[in-house]
mmCIF file of C-alpha atoms and ligand atoms in Angstrom:
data_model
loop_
_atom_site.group_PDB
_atom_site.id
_atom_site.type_symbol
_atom_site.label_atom_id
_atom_site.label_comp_id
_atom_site.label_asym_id
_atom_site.label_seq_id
_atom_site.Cartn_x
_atom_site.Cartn_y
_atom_site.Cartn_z
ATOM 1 C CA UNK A 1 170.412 154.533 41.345
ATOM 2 C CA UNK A 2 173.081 151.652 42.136
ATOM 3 C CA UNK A 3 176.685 151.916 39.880
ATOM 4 C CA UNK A 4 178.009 148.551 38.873
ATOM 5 C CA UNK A 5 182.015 149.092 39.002
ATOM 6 C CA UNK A 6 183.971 149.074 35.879
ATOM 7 C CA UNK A 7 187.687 148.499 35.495
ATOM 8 C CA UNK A 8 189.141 151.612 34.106
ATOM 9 C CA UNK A 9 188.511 155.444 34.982
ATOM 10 C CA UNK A 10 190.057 158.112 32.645
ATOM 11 C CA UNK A 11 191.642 161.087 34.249
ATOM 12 C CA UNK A 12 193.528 163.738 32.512
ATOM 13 C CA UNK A 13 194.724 161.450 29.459
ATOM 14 C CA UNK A 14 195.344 158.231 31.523
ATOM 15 C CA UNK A 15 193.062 155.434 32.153
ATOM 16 C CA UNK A 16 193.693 154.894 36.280
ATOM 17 C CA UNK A 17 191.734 151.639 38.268
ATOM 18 C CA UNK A 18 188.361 152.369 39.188
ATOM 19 C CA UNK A 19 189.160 152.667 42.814
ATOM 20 C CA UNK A 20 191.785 155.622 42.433
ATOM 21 C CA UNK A 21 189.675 157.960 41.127
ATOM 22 C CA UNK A 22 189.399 160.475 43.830
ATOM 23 C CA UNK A 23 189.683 163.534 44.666
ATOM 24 C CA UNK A 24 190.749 166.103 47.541
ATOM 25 C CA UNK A 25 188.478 167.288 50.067
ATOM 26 C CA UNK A 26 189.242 171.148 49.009
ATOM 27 C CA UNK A 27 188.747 170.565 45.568
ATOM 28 C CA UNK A 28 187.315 173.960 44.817
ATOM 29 C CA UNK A 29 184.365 172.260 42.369
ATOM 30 C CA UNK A 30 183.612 170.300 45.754
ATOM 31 C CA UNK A 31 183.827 173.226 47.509
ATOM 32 C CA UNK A 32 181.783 175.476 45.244
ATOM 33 C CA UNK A 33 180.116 173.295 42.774
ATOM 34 C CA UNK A 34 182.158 175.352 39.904
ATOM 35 C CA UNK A 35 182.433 172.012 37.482
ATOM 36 C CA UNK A 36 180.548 170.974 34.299
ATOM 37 C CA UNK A 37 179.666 168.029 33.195
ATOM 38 C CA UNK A 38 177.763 165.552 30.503
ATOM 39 C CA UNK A 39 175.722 162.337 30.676
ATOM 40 C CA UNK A 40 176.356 160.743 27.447
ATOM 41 C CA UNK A 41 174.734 156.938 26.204
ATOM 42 C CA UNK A 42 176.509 153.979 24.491
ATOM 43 C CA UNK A 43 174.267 151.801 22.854
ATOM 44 C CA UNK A 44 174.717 148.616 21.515
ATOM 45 C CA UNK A 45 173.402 149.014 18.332
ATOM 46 C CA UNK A 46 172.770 146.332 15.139
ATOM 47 C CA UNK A 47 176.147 147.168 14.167
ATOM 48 C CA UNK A 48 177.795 146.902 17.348
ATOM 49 C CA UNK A 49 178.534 149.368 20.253
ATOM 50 C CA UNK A 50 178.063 153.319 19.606
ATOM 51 C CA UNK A 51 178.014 156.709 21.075
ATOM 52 C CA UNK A 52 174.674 158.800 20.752
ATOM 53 C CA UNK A 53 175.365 162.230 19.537
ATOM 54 C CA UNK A 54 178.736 162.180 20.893
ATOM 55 C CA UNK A 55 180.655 165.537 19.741
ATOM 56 C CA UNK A 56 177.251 167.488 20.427
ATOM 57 C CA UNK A 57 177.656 166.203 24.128
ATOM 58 C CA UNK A 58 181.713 166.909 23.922
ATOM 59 C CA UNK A 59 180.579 170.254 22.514
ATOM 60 C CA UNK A 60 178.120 171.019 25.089
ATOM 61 C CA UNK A 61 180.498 170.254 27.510
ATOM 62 C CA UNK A 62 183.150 172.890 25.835
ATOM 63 C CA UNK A 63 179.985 175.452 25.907
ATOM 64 C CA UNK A 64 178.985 174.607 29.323
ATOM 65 C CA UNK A 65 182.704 174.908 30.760
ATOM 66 C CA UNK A 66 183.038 178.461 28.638
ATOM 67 C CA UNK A 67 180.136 179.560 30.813
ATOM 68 C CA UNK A 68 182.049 179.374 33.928
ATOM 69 C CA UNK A 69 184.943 180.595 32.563
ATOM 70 C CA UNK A 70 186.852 177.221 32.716
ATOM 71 C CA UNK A 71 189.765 176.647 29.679
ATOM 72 C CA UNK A 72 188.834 172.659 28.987
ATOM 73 C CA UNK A 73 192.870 170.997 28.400
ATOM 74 C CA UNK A 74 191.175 168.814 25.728
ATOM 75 C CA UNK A 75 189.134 169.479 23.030
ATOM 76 C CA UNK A 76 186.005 167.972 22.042
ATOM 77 C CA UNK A 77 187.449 165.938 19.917
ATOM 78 C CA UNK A 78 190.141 164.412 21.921
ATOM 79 C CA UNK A 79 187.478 163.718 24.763
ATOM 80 C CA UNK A 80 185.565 162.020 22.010
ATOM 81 C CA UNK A 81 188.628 159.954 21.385
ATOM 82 C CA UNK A 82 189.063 159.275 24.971
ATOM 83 C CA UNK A 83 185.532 158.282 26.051
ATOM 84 C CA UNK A 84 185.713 155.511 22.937
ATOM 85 C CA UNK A 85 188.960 153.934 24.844
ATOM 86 C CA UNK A 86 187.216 154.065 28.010
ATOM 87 C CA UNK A 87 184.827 152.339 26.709
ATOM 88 C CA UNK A 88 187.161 150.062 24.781
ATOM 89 C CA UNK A 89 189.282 149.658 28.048
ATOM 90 C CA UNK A 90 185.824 148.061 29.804
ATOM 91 C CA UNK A 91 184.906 145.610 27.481
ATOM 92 C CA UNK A 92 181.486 147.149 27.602
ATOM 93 C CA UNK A 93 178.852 147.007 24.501
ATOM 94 C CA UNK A 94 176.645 149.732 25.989
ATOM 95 C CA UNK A 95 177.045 152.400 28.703
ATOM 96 C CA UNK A 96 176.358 155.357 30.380
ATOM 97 C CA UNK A 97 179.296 158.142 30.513
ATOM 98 C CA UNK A 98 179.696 160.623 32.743
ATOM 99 C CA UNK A 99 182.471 163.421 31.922
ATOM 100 C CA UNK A 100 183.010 165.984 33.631
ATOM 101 C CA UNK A 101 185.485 169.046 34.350
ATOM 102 C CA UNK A 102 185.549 171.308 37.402
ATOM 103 C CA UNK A 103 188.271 173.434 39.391
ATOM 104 C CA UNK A 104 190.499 171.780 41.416
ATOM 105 C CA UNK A 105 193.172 172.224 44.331
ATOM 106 C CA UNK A 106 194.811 175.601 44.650
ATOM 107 C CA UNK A 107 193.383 177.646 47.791
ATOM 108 C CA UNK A 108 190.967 178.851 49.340
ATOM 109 C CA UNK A 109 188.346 181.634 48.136
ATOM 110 C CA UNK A 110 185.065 181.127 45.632
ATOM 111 C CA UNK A 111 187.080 182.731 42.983
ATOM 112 C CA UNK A 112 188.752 179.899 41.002
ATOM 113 C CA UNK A 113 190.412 181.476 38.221
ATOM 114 C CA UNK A 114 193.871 180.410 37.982
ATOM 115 C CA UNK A 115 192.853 177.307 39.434
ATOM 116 C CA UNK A 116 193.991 173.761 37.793
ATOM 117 C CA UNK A 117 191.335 171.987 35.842
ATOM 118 C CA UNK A 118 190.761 168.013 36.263
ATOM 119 C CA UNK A 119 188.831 165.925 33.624
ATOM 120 C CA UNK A 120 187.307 163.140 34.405
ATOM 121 C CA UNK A 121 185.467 160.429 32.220
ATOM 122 C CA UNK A 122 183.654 157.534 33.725
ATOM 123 C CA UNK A 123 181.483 154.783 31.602
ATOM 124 C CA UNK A 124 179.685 151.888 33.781
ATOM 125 C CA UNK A 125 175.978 149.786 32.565
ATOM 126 C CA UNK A 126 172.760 151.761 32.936
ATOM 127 C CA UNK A 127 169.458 150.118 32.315
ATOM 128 C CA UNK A 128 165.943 152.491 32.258
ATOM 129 C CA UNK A 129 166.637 155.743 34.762
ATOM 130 C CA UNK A 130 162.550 155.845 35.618
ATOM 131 C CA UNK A 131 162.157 152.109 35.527
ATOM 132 C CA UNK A 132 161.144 149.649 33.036
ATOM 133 C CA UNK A 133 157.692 149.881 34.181
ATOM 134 C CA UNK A 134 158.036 154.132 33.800
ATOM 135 C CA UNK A 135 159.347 153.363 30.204
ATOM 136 C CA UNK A 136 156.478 150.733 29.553
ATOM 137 C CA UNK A 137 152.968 152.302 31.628
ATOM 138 C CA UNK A 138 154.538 155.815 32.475
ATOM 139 C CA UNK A 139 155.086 158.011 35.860
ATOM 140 C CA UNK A 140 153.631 159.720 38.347
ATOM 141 C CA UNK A 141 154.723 163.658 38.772
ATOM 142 C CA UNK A 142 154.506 166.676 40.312
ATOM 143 C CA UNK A 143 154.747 170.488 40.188
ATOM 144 C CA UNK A 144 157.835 171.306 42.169
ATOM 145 C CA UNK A 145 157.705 173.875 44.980
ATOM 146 C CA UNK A 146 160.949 174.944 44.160
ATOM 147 C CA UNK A 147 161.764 176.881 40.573
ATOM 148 C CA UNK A 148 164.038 176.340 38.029
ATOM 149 C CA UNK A 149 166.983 178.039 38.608
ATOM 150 C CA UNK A 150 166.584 181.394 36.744
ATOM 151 C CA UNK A 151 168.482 183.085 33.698
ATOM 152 C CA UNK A 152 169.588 186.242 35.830
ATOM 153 C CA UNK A 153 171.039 184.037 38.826
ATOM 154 C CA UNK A 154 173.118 181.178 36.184
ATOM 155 C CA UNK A 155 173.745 180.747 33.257
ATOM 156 C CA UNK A 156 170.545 177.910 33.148
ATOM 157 C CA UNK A 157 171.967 176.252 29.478
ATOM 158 C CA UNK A 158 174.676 175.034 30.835
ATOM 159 C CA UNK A 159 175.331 172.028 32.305
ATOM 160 C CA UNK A 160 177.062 173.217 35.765
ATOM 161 C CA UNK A 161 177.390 170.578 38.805
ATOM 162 C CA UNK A 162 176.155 173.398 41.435
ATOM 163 C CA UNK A 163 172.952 174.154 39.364
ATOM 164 C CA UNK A 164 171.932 170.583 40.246
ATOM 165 C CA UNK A 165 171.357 171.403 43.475
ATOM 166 C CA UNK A 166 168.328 172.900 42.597
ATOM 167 C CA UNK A 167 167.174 169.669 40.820
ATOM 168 C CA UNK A 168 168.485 168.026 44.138
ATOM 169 C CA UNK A 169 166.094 169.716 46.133
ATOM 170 C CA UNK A 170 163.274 169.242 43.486
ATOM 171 C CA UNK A 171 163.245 165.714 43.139
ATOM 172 C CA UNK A 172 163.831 165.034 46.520
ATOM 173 C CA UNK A 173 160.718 166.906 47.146
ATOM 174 C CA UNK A 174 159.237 164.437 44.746
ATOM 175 C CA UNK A 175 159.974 161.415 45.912
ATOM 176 C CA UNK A 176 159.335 162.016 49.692
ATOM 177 C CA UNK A 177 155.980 163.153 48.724
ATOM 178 C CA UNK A 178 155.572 159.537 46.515
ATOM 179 C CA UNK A 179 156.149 161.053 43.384
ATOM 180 C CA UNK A 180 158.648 159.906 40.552
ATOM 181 C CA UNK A 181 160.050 162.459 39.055
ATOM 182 C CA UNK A 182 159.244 166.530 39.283
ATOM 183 C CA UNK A 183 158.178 169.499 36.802
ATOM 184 C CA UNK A 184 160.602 172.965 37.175
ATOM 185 C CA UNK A 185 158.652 175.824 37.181
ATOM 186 C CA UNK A 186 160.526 179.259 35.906
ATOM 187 C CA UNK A 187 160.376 182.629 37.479
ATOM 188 C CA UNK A 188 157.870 183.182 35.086
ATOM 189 C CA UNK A 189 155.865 180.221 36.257
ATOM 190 C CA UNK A 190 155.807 178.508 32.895
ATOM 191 C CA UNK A 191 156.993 175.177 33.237
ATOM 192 C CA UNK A 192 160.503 174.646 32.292
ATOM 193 C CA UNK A 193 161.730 171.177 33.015
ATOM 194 C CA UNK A 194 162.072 167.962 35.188
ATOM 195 C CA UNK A 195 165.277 167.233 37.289
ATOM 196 C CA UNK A 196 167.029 166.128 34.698
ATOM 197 C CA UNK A 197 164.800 165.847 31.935
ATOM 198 C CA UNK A 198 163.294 168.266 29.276
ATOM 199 C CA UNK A 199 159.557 168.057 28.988
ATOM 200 C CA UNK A 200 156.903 167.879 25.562
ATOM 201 C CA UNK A 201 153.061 168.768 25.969
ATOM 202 C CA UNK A 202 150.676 167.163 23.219
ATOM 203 C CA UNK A 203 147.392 168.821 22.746
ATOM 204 C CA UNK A 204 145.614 169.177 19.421
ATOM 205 C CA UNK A 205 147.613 167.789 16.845
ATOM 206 C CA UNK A 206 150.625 169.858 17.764
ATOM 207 C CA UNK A 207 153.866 169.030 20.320
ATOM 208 C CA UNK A 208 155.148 171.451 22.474
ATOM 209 C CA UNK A 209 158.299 172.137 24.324
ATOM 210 C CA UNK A 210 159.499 175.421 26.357
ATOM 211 C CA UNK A 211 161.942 177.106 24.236
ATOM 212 C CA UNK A 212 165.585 177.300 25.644
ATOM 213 C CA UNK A 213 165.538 181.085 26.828
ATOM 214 C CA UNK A 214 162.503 179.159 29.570
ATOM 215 C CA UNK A 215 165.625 178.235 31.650
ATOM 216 C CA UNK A 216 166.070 175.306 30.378
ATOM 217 C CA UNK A 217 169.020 172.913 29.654
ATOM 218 C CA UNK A 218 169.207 172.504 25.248
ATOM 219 C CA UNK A 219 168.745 168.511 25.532
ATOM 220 C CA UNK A 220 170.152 166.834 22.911
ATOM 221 C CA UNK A 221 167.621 164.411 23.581
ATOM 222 C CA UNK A 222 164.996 167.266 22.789
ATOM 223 C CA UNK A 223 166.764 168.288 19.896
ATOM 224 C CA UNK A 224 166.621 164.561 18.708
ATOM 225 C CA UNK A 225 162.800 163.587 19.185
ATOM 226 C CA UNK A 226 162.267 167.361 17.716
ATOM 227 C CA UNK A 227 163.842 166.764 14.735
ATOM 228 C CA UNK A 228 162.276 163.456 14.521
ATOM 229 C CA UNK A 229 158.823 164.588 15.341
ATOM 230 C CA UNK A 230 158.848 167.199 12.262
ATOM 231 C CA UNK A 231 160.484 164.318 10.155
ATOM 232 C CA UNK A 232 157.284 162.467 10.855
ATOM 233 C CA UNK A 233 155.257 165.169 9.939
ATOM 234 C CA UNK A 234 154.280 166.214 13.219
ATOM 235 C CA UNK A 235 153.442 169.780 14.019
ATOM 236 C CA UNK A 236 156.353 170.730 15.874
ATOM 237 C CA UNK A 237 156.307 174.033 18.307
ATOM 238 C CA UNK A 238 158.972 175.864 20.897
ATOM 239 C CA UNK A 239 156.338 177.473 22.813
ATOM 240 C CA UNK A 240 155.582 178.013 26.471
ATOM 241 C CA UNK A 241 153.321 176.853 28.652
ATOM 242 C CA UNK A 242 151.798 177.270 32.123
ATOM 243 C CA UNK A 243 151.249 174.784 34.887
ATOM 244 C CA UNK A 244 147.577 174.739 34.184
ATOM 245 C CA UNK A 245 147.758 173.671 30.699
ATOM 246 C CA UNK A 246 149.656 170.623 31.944
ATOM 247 C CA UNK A 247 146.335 169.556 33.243
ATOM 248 C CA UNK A 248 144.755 169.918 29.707
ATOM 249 C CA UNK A 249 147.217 167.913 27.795
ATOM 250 C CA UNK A 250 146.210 164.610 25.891
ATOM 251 C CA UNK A 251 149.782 163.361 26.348
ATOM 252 C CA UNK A 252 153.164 164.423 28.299
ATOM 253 C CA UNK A 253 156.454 162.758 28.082
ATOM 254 C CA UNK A 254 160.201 163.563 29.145
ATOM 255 C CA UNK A 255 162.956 163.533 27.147
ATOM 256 C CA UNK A 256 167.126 162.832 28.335
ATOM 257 C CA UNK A 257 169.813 160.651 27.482
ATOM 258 C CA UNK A 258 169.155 159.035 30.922
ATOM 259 C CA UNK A 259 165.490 158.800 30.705
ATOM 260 C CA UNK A 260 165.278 158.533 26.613
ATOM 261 C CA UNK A 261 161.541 158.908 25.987
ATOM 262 C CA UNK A 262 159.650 158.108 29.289
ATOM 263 C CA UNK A 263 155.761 158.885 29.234
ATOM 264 C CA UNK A 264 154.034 160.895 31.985
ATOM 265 C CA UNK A 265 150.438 159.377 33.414
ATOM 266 C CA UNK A 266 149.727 161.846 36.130
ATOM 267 C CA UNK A 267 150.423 165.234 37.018
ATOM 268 C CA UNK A 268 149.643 166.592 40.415
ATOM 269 C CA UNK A 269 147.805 163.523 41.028
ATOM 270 C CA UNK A 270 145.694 164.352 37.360
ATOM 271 C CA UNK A 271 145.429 161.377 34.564
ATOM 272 C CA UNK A 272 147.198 162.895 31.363
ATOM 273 C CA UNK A 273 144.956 162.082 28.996
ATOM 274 C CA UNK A 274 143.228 158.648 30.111
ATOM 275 C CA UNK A 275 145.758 158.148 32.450
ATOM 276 C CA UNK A 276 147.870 155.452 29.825
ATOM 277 C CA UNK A 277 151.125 156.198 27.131
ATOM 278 C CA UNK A 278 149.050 158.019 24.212
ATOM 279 C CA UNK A 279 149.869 156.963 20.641
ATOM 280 C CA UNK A 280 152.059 160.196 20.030
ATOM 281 C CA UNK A 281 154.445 159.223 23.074
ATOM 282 C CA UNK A 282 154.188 155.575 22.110
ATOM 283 C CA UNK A 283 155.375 156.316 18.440
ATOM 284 C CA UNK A 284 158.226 159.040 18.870
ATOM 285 C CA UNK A 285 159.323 156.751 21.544
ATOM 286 C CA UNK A 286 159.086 153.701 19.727
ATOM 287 C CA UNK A 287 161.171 155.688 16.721
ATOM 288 C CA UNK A 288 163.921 156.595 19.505
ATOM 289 C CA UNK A 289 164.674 153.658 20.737
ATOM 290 C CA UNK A 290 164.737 151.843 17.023
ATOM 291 C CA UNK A 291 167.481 155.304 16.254
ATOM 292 C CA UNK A 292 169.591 154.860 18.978
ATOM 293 C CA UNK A 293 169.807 150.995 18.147
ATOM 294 C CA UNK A 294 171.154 151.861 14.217
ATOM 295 C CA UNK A 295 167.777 150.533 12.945
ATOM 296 C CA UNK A 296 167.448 153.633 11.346
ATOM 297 C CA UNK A 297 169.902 154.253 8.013
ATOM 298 C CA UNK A 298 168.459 157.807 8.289
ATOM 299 C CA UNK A 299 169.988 158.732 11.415
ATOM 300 C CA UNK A 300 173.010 156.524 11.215
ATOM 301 C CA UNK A 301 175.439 160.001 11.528
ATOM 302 C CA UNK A 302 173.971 159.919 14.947
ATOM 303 C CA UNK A 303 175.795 157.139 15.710
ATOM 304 C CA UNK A 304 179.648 156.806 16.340
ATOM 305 C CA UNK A 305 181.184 153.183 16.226
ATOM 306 C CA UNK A 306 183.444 152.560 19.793
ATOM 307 C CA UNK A 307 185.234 149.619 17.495
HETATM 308 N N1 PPE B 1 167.442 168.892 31.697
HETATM 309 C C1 PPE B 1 168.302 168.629 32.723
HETATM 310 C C2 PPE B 1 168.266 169.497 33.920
HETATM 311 C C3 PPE B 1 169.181 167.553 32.606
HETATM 312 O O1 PPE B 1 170.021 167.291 33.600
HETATM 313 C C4 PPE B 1 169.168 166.741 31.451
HETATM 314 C C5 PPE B 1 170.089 165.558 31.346
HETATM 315 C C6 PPE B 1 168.263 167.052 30.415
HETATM 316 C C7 PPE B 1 167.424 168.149 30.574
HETATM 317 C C8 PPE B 1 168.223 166.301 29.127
HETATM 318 O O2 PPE B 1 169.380 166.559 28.359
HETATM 319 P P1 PPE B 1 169.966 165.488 27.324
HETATM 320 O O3 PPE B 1 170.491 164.366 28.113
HETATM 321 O O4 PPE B 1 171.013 166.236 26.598
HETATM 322 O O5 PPE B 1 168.843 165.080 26.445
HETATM 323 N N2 PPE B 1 170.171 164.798 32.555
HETATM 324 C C9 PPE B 1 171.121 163.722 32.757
HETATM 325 C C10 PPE B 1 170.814 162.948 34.006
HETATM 326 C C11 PPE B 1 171.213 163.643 35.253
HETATM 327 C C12 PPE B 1 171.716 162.691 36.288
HETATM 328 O O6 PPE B 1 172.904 162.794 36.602
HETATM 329 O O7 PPE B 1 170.979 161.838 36.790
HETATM 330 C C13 PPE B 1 171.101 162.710 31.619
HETATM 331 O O8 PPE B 1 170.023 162.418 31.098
HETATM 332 O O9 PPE B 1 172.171 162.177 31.314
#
C-alpha cells in the first residue's frame, strides 16, 4: 500500500519534517527486529476528527514494549498527547498512525539491554486496507502454509516488529498464489489469525473467535465488534476452531484497525456461505463503521476529540 507524505514526523518529543525521519543502518531494532509498535485510526467523525480507542492502543503499546523488556521514555498518556499534535501539526481530519518504539544505536550483539530507546509516531491518510470492493463484496483467502508464530517461541500478544515476519512470509504466500489476504494456523492447527487481522466464524446463531492464549494478537478491533456483538444480543463465544470448520461456516469476516470489518467470500477457493457478505457481517459491520464515525452516543468514550 502507497503512503501519501505528511508534513510533520514526531520523534522523541519533537515534531521533525517528514523527510528527516531516519534512522541508522545498525539500529539494533533494524538489526534484530527488537521494536514494538501500534496501528492506531483517526476518524473524522460527526463531531469532527477523533482517535479510536486511543489509550488502549498507547497501552498496548506499553504492554507490548514490557514484553521485550524495553522501558518506554513516555507514558501512555503523553504518547496520547503527542499523537493528537501530530495530528494537529498535519492539518489532517482522519488518519492512520503508526507508533512505534524499538532499540536503537549502541553496539553490536542481539542483546539490547542497555540500549537507547527511539519513539517514533507517524500519522498520514489511509483509505480501505483490503479495498473498497473487499469492504463492499468481500475477499478471497487462504490457509497459510506457514503457522502462527507460537506461544513458546514469542511472546504472540504482543505487538513486536520481528514477529511480523512471520505475517511477511504468510501473506506473501497469499498474494503470489492470487489470494488477498491469509488465515494463521497455530501449532495446534486451530486457526489463529490473518496477517494482520483477527478472524470471527458464524455458524448457528453463535460468533466465534480464537481466544487470545490461540497465539493471537488481543485486537482492539476484536474486543470492539465483541462487545458490540453481545450488545446486540448476539451469542458471543472465545472458542477455537479448526481449519475444517472454516469450510462449514455461514459467514467469516476479519477484524483490525486497518481492515475494520472486512467480509471473507472464499476460503481455500470454498464460497463461505453463498459466496456473498451474510447479514451478520453486513450488520456488525454496518454498526462499526456508524461507531467509529460518533453516530453512536453509546460508544462516544470510544472516541477522543484531536481539537
Ligand atoms: N492481528 C495482527 C497480527 C495484527 O497485526 C493486527 C493489527 C490485528 C490482529 C488487529 O488488531 P487491532 O488493530 O488492534 O484490531 N494489524 C495492523 C496492520 C498491520 C500493518 O502494518 O499493515 C492494523 O490493523 O493496524
Amino acid at each position: 500500500m502507497q503512503i501519501q507524505p505528511t508534513d510533520k514526523i514526531w520523534k522523541n518529543g519533537k515534531l521533525i519534517p517528514w523527510k528527516d525521519a531516519t534512522v541508522h543502518v545498525l539500529t539494533h531494532g533494524l538489526q534484530y527486529g527488537t521494536g514494538a509498535f501500534e496501528g492506531i485510526r483517526c476518524y473524522d467523525t460527526v463531531n469532527g476528527p477523533a482517535v479510536f480507542r486511543l489509550k488502549e492502543h498507547m497501552d498496548r503499546l506499553a504492554s507490548s514494549a514490557k514484553a521485550i523488556n524495553m522501558k518506554l521514555p513516555y507514558s501512555p498518556a503523553e504518547l496520547c498527547e503527542a499523537t493528537k499534535e501530530t495530528i494537529r501539526a498535519n492539518k489532517l481530519d482522519s488518519c492512520y498512525i503508526r507508533p512505534i518504539a524499538f532499540y536503537g544505536v549502541s553496539g553490536i550483539g542481539v542483546n539490547p539491554i542497555g540500549y537507547p530507546v527511539e519513539v517514533f509516531i507517524v500519522v498520514f491518510p489511509m483509505g480501505a486496507y483490503l479495498g473498497d470492493e473487499g469492504m463492499k463484496h468481500g475477499i478471497r483467502v487462504h490457509t497459510s502454509s506457514w503457522h502462527r508464530v507460537t506461544n513458546g517461541s514469542v511472546p504472540a500478544t504482543a505487538k513486536i516488529c520481528g514477529d511480523y515476519l512471520n505475517g511477511a512470509l504468510a501473506v506473501m504466500e497469499a498474494k503470489l498464489n492470487g489470494f488477498d489476504e491469509t488465515i494463521m494456523l497455530n501449532e495446534l492447527h486451530m486457526v489463529a489469525e490473518g496477517s494482520g487481522e483477527n478472524i470471527f466464524l458464524v455458524r448457528d446463531g453463535k460468533i466465534l473467535t480464537p481466544p487470545l492464549n490461540a497465539g493471537i494478537l488481543p485486537g482492539i478491533t476484536r474486543d470492539s465488534v465483541m462487545r458490540i456483538a453481545k450488545d446486540m444480543g448476539y451469542e458471543m463465544v472465545e472458542q477455537n476452531f479448526a481449519r475444517s470448520e472454516l469450510y462449514l461456516a455461514e459467514e467469516l469476516f476479519f477484524t483490525g484497525t486497518a481492515a475494520e470489518v472486512t467480509p471473507i467470500r472464499e476460503v481455500d477457493r470454498r464460497a463461505v456461505g453463498d459466496g456473498k457478505p451474510g447479514p451478520v457481517t453486513k450488520t456488525l459491520q454496518a454498526k462499526f463503521l456508524d461507531i467509529v464515525r460518533g453516530k453512536e452516543r453509546k460508544y462516544a468514550k470510544w472516541l477522543d476529540p484531536v481539537k
